[in-house]
PDB file of C-alpha atoms in Angstrom:
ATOM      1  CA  UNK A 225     -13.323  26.000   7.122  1.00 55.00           C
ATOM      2  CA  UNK A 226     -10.081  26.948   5.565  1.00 58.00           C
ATOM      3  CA  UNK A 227      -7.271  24.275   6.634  1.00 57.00           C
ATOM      4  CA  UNK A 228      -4.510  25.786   8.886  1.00 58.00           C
ATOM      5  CA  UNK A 229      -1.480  26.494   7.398  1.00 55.00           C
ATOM      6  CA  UNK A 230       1.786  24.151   7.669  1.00 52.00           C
ATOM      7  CA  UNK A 231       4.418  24.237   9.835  1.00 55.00           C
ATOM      8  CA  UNK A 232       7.156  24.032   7.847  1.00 53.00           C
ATOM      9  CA  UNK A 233       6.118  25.360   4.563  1.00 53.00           C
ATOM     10  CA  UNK A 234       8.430  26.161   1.640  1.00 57.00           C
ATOM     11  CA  UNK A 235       8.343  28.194  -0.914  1.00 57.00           C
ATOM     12  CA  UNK A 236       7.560  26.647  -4.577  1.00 60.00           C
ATOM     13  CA  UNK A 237       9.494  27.020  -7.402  1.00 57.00           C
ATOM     14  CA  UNK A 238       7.250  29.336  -9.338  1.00 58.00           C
ATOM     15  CA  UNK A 239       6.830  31.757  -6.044  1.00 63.00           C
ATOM     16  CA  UNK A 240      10.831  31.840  -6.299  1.00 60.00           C
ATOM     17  CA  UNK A 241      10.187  32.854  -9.980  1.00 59.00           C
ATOM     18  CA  UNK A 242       7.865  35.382  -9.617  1.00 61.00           C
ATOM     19  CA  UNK A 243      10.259  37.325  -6.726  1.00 65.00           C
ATOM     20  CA  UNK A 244      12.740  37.155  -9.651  1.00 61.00           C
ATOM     21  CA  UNK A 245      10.664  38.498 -12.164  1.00 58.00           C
ATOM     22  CA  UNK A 246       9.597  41.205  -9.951  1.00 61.00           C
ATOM     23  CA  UNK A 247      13.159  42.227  -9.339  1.00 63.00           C
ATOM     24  CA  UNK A 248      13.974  42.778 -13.072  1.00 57.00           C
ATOM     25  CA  UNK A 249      13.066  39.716 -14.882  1.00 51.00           C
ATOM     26  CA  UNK A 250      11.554  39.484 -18.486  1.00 48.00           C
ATOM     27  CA  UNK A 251       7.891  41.123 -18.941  1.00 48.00           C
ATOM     28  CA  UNK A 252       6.477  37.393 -19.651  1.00 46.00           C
ATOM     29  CA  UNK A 253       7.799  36.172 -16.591  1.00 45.00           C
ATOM     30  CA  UNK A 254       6.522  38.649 -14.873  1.00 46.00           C
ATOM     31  CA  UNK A 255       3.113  37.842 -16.650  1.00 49.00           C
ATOM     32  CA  UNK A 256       3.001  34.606 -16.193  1.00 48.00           C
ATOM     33  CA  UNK A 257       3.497  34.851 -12.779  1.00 48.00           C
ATOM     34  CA  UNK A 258       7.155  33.144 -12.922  1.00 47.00           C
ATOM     35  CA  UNK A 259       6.607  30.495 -15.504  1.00 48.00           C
ATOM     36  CA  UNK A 260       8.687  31.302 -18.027  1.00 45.00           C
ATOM     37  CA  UNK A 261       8.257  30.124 -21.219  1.00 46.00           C
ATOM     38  CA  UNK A 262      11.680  29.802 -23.812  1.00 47.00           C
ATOM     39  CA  UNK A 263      11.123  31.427 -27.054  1.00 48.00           C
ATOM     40  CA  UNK A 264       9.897  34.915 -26.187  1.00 50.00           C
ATOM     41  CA  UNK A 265      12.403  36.739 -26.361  1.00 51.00           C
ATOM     42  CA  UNK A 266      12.381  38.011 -23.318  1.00 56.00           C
ATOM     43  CA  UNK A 267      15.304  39.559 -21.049  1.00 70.00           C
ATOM     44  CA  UNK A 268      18.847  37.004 -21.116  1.00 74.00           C
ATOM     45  CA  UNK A 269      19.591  37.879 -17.612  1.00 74.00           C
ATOM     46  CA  UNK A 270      16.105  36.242 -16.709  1.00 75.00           C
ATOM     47  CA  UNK A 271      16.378  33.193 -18.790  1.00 78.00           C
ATOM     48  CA  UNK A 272      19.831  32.695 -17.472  1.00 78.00           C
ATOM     49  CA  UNK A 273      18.742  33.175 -13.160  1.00 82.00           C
ATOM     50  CA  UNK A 274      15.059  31.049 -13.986  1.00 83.00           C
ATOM     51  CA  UNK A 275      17.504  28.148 -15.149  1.00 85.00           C
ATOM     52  CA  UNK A 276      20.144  28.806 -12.506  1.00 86.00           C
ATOM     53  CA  UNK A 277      17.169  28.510  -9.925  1.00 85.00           C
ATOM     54  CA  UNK A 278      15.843  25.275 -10.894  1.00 88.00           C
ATOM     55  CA  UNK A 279      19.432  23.730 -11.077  1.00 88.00           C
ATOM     56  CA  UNK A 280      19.695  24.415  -7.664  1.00 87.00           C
ATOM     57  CA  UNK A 281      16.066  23.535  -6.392  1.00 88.00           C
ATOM     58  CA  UNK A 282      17.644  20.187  -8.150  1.00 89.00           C
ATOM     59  CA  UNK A 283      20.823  20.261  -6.319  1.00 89.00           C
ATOM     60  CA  UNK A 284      18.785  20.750  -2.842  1.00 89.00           C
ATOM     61  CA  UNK A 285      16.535  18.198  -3.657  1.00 90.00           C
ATOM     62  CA  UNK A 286      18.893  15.630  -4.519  1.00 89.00           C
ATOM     63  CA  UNK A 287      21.101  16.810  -1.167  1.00 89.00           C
ATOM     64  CA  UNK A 288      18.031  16.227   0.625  1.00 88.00           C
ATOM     65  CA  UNK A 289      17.826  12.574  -0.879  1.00 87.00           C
ATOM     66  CA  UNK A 290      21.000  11.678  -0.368  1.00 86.00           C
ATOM     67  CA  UNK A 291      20.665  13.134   3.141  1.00 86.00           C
ATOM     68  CA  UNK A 292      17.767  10.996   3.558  1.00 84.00           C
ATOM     69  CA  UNK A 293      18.988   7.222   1.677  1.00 82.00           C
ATOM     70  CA  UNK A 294      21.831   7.730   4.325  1.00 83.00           C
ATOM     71  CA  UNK A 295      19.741   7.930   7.601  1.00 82.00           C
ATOM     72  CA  UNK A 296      20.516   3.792   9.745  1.00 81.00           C
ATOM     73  CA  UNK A 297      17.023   2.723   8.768  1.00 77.00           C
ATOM     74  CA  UNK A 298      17.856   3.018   5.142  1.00 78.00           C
ATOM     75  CA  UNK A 299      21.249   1.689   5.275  1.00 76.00           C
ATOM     76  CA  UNK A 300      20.153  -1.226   7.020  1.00 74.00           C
ATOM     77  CA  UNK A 301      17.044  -2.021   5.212  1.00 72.00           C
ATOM     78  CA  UNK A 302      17.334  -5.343   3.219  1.00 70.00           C
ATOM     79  CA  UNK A 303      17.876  -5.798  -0.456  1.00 70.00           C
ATOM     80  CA  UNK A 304      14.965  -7.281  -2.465  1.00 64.00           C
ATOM     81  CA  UNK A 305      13.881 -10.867  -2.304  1.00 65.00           C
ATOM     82  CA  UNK A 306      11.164 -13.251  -3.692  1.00 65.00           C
ATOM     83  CA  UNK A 307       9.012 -12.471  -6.435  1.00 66.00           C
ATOM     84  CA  UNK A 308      10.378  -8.433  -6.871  1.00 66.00           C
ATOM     85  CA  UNK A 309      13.737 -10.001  -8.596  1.00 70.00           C
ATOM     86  CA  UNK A 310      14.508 -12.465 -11.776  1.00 71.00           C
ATOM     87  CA  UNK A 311      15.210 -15.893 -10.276  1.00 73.00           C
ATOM     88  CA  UNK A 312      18.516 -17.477 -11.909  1.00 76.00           C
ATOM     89  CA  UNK A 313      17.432 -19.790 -14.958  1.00 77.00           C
ATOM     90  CA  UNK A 314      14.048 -17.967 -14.492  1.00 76.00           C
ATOM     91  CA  UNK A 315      12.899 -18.632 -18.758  1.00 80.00           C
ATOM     92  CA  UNK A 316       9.589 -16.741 -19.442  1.00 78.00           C
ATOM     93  CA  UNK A 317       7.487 -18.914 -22.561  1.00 82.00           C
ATOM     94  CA  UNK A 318       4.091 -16.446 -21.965  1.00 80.00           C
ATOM     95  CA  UNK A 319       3.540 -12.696 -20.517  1.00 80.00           C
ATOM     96  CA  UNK A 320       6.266 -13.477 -18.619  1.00 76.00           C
ATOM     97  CA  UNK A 321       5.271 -16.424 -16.327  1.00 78.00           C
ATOM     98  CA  UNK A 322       7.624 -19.612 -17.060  1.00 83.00           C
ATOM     99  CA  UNK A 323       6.057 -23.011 -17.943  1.00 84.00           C
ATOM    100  CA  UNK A 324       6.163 -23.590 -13.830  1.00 85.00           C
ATOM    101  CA  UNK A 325       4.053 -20.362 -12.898  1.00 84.00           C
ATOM    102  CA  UNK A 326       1.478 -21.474 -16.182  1.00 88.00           C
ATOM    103  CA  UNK A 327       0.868 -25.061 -14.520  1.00 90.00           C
ATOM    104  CA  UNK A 328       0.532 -23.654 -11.004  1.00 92.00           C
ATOM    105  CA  UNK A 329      -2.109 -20.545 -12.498  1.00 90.00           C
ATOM    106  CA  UNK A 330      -3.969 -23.544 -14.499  1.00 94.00           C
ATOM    107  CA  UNK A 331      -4.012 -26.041 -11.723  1.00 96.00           C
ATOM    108  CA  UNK A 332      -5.572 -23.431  -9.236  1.00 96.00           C
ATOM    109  CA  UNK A 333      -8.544 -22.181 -11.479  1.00 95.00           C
ATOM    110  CA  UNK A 334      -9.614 -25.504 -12.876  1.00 96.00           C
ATOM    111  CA  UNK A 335      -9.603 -26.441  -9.091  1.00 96.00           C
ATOM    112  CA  UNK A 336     -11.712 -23.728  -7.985  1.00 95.00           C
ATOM    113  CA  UNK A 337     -13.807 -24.035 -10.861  1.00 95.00           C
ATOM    114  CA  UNK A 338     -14.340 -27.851 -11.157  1.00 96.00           C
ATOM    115  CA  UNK A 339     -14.864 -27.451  -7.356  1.00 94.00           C
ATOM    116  CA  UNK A 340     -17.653 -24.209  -7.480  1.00 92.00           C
ATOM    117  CA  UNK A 341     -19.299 -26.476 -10.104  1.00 93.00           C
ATOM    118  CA  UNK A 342     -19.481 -29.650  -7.733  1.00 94.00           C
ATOM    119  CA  UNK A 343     -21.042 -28.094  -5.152  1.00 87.00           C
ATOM    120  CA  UNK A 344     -23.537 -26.331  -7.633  1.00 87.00           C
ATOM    121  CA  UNK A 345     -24.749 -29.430  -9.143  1.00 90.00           C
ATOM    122  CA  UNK A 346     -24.703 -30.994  -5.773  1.00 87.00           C
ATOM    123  CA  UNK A 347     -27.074 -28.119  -4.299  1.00 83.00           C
ATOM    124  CA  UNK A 348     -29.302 -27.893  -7.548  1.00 83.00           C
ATOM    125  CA  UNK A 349     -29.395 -32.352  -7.241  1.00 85.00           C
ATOM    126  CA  UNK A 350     -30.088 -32.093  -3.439  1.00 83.00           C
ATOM    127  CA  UNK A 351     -33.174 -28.897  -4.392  1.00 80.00           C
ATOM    128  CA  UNK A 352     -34.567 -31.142  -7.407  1.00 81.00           C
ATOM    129  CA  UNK A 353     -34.411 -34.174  -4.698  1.00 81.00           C
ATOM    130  CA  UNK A 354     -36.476 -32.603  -2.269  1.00 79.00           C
ATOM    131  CA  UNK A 355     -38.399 -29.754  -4.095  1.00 74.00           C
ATOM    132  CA  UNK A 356     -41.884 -30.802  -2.774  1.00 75.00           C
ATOM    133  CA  UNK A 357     -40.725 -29.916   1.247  1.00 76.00           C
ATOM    134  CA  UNK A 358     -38.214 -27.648   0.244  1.00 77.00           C
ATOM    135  CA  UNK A 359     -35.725 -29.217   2.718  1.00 81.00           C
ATOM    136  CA  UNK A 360     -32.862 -27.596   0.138  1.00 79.00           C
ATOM    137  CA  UNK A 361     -33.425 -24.197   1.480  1.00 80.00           C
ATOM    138  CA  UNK A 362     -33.779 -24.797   4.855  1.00 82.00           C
ATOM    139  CA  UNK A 363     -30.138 -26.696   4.864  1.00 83.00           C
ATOM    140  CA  UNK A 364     -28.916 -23.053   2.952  1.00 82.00           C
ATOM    141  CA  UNK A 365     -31.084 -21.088   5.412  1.00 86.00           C
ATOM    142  CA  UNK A 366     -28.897 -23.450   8.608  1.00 90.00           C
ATOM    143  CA  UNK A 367     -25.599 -23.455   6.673  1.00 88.00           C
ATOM    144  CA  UNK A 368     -25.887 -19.502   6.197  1.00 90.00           C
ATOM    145  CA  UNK A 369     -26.439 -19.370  10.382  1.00 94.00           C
ATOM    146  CA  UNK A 370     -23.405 -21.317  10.852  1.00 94.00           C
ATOM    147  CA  UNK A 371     -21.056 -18.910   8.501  1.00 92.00           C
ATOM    148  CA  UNK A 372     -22.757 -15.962  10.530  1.00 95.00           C
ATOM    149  CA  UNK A 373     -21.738 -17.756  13.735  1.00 96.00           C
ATOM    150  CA  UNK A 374     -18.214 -18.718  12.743  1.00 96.00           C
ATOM    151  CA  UNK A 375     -17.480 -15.399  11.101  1.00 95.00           C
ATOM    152  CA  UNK A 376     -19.068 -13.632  14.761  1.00 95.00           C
ATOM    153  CA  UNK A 377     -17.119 -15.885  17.082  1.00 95.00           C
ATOM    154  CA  UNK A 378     -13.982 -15.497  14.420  1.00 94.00           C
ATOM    155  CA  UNK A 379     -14.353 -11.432  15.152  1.00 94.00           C
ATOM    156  CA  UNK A 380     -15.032 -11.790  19.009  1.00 94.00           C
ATOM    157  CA  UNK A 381     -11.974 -13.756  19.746  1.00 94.00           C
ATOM    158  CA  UNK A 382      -9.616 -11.703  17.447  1.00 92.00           C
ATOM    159  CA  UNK A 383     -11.117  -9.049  19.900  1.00 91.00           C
ATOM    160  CA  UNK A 384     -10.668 -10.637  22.667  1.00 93.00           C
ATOM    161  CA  UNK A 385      -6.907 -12.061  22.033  1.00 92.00           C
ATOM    162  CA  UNK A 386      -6.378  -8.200  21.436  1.00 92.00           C
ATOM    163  CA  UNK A 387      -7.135  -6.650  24.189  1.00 92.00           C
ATOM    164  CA  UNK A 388      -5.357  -9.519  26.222  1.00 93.00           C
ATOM    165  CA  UNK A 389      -2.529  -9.368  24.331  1.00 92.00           C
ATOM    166  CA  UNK A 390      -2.577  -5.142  25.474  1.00 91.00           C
ATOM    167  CA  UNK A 391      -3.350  -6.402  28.810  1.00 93.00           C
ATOM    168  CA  UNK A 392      -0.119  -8.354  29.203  1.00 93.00           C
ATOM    169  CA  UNK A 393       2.191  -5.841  27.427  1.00 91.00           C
ATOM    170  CA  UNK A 394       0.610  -3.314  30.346  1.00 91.00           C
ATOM    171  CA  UNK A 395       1.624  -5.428  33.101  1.00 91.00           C
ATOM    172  CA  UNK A 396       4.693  -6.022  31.874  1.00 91.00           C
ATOM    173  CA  UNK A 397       5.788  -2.700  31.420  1.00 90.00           C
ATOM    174  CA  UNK A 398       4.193  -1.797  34.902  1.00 90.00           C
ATOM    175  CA  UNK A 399       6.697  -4.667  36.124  1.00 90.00           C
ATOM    176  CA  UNK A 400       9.484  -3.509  34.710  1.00 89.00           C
ATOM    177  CA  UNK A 401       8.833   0.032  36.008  1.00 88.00           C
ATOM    178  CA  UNK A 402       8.176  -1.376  39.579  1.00 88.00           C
ATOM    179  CA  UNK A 403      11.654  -3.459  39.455  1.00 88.00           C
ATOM    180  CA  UNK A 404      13.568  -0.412  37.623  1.00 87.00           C
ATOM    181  CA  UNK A 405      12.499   1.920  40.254  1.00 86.00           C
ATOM    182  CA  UNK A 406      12.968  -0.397  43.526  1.00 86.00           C
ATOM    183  CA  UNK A 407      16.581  -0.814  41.586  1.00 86.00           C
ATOM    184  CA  UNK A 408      17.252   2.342  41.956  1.00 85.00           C
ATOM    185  CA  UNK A 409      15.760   2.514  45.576  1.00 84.00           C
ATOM    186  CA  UNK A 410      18.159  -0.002  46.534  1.00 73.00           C
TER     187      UNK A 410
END
């Protein structure tokens, strides 16, 4: 199915073009169906209006910017903190991370790592302990059930604390309705 057409639709440059070249432009305008490319020698008076209409598609577009960067919501809106901008004394020794950022990058990996390899050797000491009754993968097969229960429960509540939390907004605004409207009864 075709999609319905916009609202507010504008014309594009090269439609603005073409309407020009129609009305006396250069042949290769007209050819190209309002691209016009420099270098043909095509008709001045052309050359002269295709550049005069893009200057002011410019000119709109930056009046609409401007238009827009002044609206309260833009005005107001915070300058950039935190990680976006150079802190003072900030001295980068590597890819630009400082000798700080390095220790912290470091620190966290062999962590993870030394701790991911703990828990293997652990598991694969605990299987080689026990391979006979194969207790090892029964304690995976019970610690897998109780992820799958935490990570269930985890969902249900977030549920849960959702639609209460849309429960109480309800009532409140049904309060404040029912007290702005016995206000004015009054």
């Amino acid at each position: 199915a075709p999609l319905p057409p916009q609202k507010y639709s504008r014309p594009r440059l090269s439609d603005r073009l073409s309407k020009m070249a129609a009305k006396g432009g250069s042949e290769e305008a007209k050819a190209e169906g309002g691209h016009h490319k420099s270098g043909g020698g095509g008709d001045a008076a052309a050359e002269v209006s295709i550049i005069q209409a893009r200057k002011a598609e410019s000119l709109e577009y930056r009046i609409k910017l401007a238009s827009f960067m002044a609206q309260p919501h833009m005005q107001n809106k915070p300058k950039r903190t935190g990680w976006t901008k150079v802190k003072e004394g900030y001295q980068p020794c590597l890819w630009d991370n400082d000798l700080f950022d390095w220790a912290a990058i470091l620190t966290i990996f062999l962590t993870m790592y030394a701790s991911e390899g703990v828990f293997y050797y652990l598991f694969l000491t605990f299987y080689l302990a026990t391979d006979v009754d194969q207790e090892a993968l029964w304690v995976n097969v019970g610690l897998f059930g109780l992820g799958a229960l935490a990570l269930a429960f985890t969902v249900v509540s977030g549920q849960k604390a959702r639609e209460l939390k849309a429960a109480r907004e309800a009532a409140l605004k049904r309060d404040m309705a029912v007290n702005a409207l016995e206000a004015s009864q009054a």
